Amino acid sequence: MPYITVKEEVEAGKLKILHHAETFDPLYSHMLITKKKWQLPAAEAFAELVLHSICEAVC
């Protein structure tokens, strides 16, 4: 589960992170963006967030 989804609960002490030795295969997904069409501001913000997160992990 992504940390961002449980961050508040972990910080409040409602959840605890359990570390494990298992490794998991990467999860791949695709996102298509049509630049010729108008997009909702929320969709644009989501796309920027995803691209920024990927760049932090890979770059």
Short mmCIF file of C-alpha atoms in Angstrom, two decimals:
data_model
loop_
_atom_site.label_atom_id
_atom_site.label_comp_id
_atom_site.label_asym_id
_atom_site.label_seq_id
_atom_site.Cartn_x
_atom_site.Cartn_y
_atom_site.Cartn_z
CA MET A 1 0.00 0.00 0.00
CA PRO A 2 1.45 3.41 -0.87
CA TYR A 3 2.65 5.31 2.18
CA ILE A 4 0.75 8.43 1.15
CA THR A 5 -2.56 6.58 1.66
CA VAL A 6 -1.79 5.75 5.30
CA LYS A 7 0.51 8.62 6.27
CA GLU A 8 -1.96 10.31 8.63
CA GLU A 9 -2.83 7.05 10.40
CA VAL A 10 0.84 6.12 10.83
CA GLU A 11 1.69 9.55 12.23
CA ALA A 12 -1.33 9.37 14.58
CA GLY A 13 -0.22 5.96 15.83
CA LYS A 14 -3.30 4.16 14.48
CA LEU A 15 -1.21 2.05 12.10
CA LYS A 16 2.28 0.63 12.35
CA ILE A 17 4.62 -0.10 9.47
CA LEU A 18 5.80 -3.70 9.51
CA HIS A 19 9.06 -4.31 7.69
CA HIS A 20 9.56 -7.61 5.89
CA ALA A 21 12.27 -9.38 3.93
CA GLU A 22 10.14 -10.32 0.93
CA THR A 23 10.61 -8.60 -2.39
CA PHE A 24 7.79 -7.81 -4.74
CA ASP A 25 7.74 -7.63 -8.50
CA PRO A 26 7.27 -4.12 -9.86
CA LEU A 27 3.78 -3.04 -10.85
CA TYR A 28 3.55 -1.41 -14.26
CA SER A 29 0.73 0.82 -15.45
CA HIS A 30 0.07 3.24 -18.27
CA MET A 31 -1.40 6.71 -18.40
CA LEU A 32 -2.52 8.31 -21.65
CA ILE A 33 -2.74 12.08 -21.91
CA THR A 34 -4.33 13.80 -24.88
CA LYS A 35 -2.71 17.20 -25.18
CA LYS A 36 -5.05 18.38 -27.94
CA LYS A 37 -8.13 18.18 -25.69
CA TRP A 38 -9.00 20.29 -22.67
CA GLN A 39 -8.40 18.56 -19.34
CA LEU A 40 -9.82 19.12 -15.91
CA PRO A 41 -7.38 20.93 -13.63
CA ALA A 42 -7.52 17.93 -11.25
CA ALA A 43 -6.51 15.58 -14.08
CA GLU A 44 -3.60 17.85 -15.03
CA ALA A 45 -2.49 18.03 -11.40
CA PHE A 46 -2.68 14.24 -11.08
CA ALA A 47 -0.60 13.75 -14.24
CA GLU A 48 2.03 16.19 -12.95
CA LEU A 49 2.11 14.42 -9.58
CA VAL A 50 2.62 11.03 -11.23
CA LEU A 51 5.35 12.32 -13.55
CA HIS A 52 7.10 14.07 -10.65
CA SER A 53 6.96 10.90 -8.53
CA ILE A 54 8.37 8.80 -11.36
CA CYS A 55 11.19 11.25 -11.96
CA GLU A 56 12.11 11.22 -8.25
CA ALA A 57 12.27 7.43 -8.28
CA VAL A 58 14.13 7.03 -11.59
CA CYS A 59 16.12 10.21 -12.27
#
